[in-house]
XYZ file of N, CA and C in Angstrom:
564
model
N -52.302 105.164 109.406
C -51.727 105.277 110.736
C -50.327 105.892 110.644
N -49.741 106.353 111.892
C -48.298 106.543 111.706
C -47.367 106.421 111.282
N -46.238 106.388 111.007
C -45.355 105.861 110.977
C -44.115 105.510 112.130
N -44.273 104.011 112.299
C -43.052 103.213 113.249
C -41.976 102.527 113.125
N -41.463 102.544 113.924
C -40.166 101.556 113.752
C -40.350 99.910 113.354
N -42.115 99.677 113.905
C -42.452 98.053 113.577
C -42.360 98.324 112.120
N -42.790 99.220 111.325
C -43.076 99.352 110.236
C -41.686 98.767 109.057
N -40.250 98.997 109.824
C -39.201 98.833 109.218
C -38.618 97.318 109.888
N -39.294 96.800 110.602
C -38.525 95.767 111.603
C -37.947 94.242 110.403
N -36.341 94.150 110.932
C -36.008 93.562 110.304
C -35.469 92.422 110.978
N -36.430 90.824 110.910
C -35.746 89.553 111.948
C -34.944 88.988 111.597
N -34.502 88.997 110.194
C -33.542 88.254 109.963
C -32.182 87.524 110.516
N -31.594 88.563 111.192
C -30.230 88.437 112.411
C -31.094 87.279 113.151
N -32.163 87.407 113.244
C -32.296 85.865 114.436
C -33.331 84.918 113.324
N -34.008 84.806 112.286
C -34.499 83.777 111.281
C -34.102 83.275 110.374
N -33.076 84.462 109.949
C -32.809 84.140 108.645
C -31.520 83.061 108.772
N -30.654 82.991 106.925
C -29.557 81.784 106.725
C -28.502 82.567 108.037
N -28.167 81.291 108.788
C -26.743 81.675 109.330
C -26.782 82.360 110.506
N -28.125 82.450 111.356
C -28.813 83.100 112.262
C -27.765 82.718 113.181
N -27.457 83.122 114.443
C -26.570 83.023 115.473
C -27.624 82.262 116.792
N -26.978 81.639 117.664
C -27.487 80.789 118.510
C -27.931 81.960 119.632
N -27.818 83.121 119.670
C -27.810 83.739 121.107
C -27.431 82.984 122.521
N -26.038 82.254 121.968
C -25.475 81.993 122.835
C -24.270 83.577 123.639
N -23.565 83.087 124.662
C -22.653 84.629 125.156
C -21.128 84.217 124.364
N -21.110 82.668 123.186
C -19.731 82.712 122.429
C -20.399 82.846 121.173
N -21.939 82.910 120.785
C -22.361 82.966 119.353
C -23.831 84.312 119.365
N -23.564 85.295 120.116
C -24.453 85.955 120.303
C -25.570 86.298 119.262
N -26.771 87.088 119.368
C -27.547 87.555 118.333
C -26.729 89.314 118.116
N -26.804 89.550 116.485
C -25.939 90.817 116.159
C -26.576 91.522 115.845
N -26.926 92.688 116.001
C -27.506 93.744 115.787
C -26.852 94.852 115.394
N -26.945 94.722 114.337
C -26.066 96.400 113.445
C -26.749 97.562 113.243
N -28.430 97.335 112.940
C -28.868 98.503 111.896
C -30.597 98.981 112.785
N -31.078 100.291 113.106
C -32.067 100.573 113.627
C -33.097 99.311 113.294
N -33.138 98.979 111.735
C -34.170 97.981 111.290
C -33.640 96.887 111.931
N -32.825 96.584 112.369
C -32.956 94.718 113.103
C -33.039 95.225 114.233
N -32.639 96.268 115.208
C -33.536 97.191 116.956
C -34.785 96.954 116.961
N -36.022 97.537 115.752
C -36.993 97.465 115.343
C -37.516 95.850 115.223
N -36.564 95.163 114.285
C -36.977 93.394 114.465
C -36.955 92.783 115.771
N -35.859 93.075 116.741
C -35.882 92.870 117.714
C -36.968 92.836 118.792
N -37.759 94.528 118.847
C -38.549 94.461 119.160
C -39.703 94.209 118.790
N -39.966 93.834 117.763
C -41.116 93.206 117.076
C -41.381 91.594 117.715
N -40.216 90.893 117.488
C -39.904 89.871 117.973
C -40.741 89.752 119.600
N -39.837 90.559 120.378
C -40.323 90.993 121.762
C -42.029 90.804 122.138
N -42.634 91.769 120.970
C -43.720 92.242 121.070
C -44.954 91.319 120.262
N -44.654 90.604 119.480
C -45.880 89.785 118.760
C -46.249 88.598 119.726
N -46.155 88.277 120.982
C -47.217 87.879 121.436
C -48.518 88.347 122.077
N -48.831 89.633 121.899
C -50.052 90.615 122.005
C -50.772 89.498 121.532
N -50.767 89.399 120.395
C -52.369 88.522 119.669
C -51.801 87.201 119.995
N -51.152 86.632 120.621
C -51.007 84.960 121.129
C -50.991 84.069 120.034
N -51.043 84.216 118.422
C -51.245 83.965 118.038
C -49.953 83.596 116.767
N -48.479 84.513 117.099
C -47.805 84.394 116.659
C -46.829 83.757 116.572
N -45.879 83.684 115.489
C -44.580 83.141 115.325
C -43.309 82.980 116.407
N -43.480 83.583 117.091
C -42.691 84.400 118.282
C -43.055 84.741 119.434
N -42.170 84.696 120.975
C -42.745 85.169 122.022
C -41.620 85.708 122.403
N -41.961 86.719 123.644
C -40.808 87.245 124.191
C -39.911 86.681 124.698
N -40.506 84.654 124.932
C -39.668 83.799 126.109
C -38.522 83.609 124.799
N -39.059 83.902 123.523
C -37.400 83.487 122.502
C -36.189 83.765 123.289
N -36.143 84.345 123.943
C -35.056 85.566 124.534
C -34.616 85.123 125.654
N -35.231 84.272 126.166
C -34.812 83.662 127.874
C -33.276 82.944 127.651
N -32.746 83.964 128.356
C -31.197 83.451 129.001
C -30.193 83.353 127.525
N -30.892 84.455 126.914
C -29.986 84.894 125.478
C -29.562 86.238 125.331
N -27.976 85.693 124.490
C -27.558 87.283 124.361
C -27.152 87.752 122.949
N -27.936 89.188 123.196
C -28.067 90.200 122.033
C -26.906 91.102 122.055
N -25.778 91.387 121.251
C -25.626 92.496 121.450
C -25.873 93.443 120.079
N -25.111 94.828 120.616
C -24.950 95.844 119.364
C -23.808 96.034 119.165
N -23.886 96.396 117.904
C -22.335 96.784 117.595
C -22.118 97.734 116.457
N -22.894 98.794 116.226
C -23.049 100.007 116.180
C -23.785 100.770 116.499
N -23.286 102.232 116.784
C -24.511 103.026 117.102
C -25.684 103.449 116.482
N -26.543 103.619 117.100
C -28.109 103.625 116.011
C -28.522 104.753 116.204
N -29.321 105.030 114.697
C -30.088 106.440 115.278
C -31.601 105.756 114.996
N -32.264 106.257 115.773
C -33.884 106.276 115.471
C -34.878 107.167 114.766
N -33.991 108.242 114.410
C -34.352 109.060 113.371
C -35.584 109.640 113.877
N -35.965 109.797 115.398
C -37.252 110.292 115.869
C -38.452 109.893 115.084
N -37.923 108.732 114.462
C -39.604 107.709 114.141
C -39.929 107.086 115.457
N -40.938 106.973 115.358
C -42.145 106.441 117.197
C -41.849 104.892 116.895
N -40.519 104.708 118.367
C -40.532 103.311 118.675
C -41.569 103.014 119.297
N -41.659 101.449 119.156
C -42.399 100.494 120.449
C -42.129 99.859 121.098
N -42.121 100.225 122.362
C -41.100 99.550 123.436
C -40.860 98.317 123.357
N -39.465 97.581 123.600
C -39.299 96.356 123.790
C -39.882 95.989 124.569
N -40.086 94.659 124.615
C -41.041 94.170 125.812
C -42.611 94.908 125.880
N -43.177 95.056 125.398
C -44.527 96.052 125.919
C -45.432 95.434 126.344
N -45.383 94.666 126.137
C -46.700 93.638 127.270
C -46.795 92.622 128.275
N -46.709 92.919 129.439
C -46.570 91.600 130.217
C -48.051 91.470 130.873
N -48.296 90.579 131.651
C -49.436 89.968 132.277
C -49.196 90.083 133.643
N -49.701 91.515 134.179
C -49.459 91.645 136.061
C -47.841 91.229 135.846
N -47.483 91.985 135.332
C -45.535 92.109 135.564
C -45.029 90.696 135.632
N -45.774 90.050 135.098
C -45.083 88.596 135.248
C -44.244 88.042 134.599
N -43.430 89.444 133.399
C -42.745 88.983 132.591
C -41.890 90.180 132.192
N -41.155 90.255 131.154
C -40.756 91.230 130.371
C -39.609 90.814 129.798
N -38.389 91.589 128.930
C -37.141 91.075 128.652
C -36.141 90.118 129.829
N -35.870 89.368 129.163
C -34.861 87.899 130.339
C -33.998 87.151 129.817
N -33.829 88.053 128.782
C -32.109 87.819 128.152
C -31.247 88.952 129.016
N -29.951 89.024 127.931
C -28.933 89.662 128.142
C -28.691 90.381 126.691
N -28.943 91.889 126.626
C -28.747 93.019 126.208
C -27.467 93.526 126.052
N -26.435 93.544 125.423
C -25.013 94.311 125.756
C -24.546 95.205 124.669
N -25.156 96.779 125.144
C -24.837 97.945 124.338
C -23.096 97.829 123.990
N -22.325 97.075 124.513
C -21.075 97.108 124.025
C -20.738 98.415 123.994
N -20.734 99.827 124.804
C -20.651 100.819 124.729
C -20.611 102.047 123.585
N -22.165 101.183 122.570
C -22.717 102.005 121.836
C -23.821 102.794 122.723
N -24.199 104.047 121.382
C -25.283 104.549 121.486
C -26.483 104.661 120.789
N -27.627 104.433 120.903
C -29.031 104.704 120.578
C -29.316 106.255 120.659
N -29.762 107.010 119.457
C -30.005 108.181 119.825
C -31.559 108.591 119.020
N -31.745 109.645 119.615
C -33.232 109.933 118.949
C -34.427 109.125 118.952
N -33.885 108.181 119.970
C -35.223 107.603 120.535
C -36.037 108.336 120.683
N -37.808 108.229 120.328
C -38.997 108.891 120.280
C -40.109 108.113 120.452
N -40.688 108.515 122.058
C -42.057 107.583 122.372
C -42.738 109.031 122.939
N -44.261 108.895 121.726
C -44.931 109.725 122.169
C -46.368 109.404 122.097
N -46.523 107.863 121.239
C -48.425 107.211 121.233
C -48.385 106.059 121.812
N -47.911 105.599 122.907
C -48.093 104.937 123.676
C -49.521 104.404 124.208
N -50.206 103.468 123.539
C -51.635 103.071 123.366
C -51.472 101.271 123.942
N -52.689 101.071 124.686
C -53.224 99.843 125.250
C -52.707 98.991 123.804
N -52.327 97.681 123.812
C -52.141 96.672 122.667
C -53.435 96.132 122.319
N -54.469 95.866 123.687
C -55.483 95.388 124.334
C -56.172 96.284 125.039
N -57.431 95.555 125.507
C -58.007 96.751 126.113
C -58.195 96.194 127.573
N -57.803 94.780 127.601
C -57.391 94.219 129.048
C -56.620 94.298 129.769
N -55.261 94.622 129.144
C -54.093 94.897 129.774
C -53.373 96.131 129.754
N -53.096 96.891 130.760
C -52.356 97.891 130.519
C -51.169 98.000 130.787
N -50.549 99.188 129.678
C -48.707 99.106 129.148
C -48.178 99.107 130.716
N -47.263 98.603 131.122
C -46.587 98.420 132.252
C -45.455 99.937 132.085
N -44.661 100.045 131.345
C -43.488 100.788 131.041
C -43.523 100.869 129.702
N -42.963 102.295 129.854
C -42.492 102.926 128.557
C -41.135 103.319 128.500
N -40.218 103.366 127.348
C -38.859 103.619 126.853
C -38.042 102.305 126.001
N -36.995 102.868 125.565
C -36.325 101.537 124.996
C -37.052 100.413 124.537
N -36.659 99.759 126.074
C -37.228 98.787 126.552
C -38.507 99.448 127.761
N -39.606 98.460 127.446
C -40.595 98.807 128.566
C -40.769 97.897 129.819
N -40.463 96.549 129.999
C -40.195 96.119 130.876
C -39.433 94.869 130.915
N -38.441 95.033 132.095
C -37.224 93.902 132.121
C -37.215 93.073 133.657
N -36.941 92.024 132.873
C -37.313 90.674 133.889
C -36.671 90.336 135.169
N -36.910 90.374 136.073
C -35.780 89.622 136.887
C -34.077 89.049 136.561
N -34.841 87.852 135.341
C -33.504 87.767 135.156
C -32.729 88.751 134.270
N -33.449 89.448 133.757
C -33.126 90.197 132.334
C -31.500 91.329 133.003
N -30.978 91.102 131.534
C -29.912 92.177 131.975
C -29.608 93.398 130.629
N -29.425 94.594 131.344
C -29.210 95.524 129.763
C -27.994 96.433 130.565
N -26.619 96.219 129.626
C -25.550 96.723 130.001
C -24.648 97.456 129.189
N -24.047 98.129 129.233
C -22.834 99.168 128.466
C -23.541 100.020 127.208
N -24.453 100.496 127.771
C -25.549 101.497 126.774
C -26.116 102.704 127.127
N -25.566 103.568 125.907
C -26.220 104.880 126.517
C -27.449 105.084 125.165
N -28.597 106.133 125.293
C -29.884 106.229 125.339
C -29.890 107.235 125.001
N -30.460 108.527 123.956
C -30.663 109.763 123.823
C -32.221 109.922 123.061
N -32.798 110.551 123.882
C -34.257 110.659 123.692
C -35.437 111.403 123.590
N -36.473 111.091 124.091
C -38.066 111.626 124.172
C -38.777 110.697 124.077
N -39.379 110.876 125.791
C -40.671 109.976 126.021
C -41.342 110.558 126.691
N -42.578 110.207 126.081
C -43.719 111.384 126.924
C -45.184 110.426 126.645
N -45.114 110.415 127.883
C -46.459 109.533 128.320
C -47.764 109.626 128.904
N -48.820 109.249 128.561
C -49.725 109.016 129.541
C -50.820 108.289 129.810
N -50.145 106.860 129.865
C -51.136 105.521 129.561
C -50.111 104.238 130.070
N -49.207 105.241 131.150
C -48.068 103.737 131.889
C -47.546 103.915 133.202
N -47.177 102.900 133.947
C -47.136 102.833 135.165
C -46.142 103.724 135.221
N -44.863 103.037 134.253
C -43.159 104.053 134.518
C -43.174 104.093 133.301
N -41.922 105.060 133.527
C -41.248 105.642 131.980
C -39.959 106.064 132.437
N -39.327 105.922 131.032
C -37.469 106.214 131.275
C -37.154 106.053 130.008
N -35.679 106.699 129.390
C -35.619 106.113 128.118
C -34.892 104.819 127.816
N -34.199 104.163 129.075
C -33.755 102.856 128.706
C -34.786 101.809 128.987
N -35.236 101.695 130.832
C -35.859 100.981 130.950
C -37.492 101.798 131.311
N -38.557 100.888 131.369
C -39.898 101.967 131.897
C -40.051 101.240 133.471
N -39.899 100.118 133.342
C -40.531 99.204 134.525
C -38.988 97.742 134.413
N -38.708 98.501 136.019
C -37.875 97.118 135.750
C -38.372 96.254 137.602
N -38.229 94.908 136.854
C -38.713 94.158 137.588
C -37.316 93.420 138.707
N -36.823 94.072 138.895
C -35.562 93.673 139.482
C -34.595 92.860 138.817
N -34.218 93.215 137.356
C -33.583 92.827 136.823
C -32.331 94.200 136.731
N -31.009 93.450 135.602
C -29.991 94.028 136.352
C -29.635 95.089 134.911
N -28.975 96.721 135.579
C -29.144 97.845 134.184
C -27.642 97.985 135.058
N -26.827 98.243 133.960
C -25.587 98.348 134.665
C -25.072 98.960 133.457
N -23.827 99.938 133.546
C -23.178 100.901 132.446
C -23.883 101.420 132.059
N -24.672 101.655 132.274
C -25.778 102.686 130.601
C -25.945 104.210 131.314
N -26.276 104.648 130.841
C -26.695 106.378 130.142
C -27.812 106.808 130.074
N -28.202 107.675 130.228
C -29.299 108.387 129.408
C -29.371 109.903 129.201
N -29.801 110.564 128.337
C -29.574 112.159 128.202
C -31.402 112.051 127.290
N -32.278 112.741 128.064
C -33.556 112.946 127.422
C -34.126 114.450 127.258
N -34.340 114.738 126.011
C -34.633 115.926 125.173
C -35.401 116.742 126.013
N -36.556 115.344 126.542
C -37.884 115.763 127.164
C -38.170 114.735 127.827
N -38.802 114.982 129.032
C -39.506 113.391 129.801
C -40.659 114.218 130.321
N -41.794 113.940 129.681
C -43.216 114.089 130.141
C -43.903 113.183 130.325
N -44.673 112.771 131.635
C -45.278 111.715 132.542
C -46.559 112.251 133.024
N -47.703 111.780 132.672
C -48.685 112.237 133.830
C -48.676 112.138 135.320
N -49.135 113.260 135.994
C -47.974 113.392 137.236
C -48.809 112.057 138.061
N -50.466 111.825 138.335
C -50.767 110.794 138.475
C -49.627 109.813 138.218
N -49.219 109.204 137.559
C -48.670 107.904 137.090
C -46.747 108.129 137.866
N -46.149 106.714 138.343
C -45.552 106.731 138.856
C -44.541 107.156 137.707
N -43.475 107.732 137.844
C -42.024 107.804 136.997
C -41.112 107.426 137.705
N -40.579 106.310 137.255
C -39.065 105.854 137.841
C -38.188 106.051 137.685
N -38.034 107.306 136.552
C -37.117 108.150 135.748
C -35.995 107.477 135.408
N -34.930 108.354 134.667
C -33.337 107.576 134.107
C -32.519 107.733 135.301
N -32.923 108.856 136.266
C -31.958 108.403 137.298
C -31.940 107.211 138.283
N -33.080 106.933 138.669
C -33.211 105.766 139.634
C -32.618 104.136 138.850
N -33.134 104.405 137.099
C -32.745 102.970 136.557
C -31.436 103.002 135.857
N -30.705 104.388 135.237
C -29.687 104.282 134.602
C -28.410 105.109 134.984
N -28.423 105.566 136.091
C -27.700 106.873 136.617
C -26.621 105.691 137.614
């Protein structure tokens, strides 16, 4: 198969010795593409229900970054990528600390399941009500055609809150069928 960013994902910042509370005075730290990648791994292993981890880890916790990352145009997988009829997605607190993510690259965007389909694509693919992603800019390519929205920060946001951020995308290809909520409506 490909090669992904799950492929490098590193949890340690939130399992390992000395892990931080994701409290907003003991946050979770994120330095290096491979703990972005753990992150969203984290996010994403309740697909098979069966795992170590759910996306609710994250409820009313904060992540930030604190350097800029490149993605090296290896094929992320969206944070958040699976919810159940939008009943969910990221519902922490995100704070780009006015770094940047660059070379973000979503281009195999595939069912996890064959019951549920991807809600959003980018970054992050879908953010919660309560969820918040702030002081972050985004440089990209996403090109889709197997999701409701797409963007490169958020794909589907559920009325949760995107505030400071950015985006500058290489390319944004959407099947015109399928809705696009683009970077201007969520990050502009």
């Amino acid at each position: 198969s490909a090669e992904t960013w799950e492929d490098y994902a590193d949890t340690s910042w939130f399992d390992g010795p000395g892990a931080a509370a994701g409290t907003a005075s003991d946050p979770y730290v994120i330095k290096t593409a491979n703990e972005l990648a753990g992150f969203a791994k984290i996010c994403n292993d309740n697909i098979n229900y069966s795992t170590k981890y759910t996306i609710a880890e994250f409820t009313g916790k904060t992540i930030v970054l604190v350097n800029d990352i490149d993605l090296k145009n290896i094929e992320w997988i969206p944070i958040a990528r699976l919810t159940v009829f939008h009943s969910n997605g990221f519902n922490g607190t995100f704070d780009g600390r006015g770094h940047s993510i660059k070379n973000l690259y979503i281009s195999k965007i595939e069912n996890p399941t064959k019951y549920i389909k991807v809600n959003g694509v980018g970054l992050f693919a879908n953010l919660a009500a309560s969820g918040v992603i702030k002081n972050l800019r985004v440089e990209g390519s996403v090109t889709t055609t197997q999701s409701q929205a797409a963007a490169a920060i958020v794909g589907y946001n559920m009325y949760g809150t995107i505030a400071n951020v950015s985006s500058l995308q290489a390319r944004e290809r959407i099947t015109p069928s399928l809705q696009a909520t683009g970077r201007r409506a969520l990050a502009d």
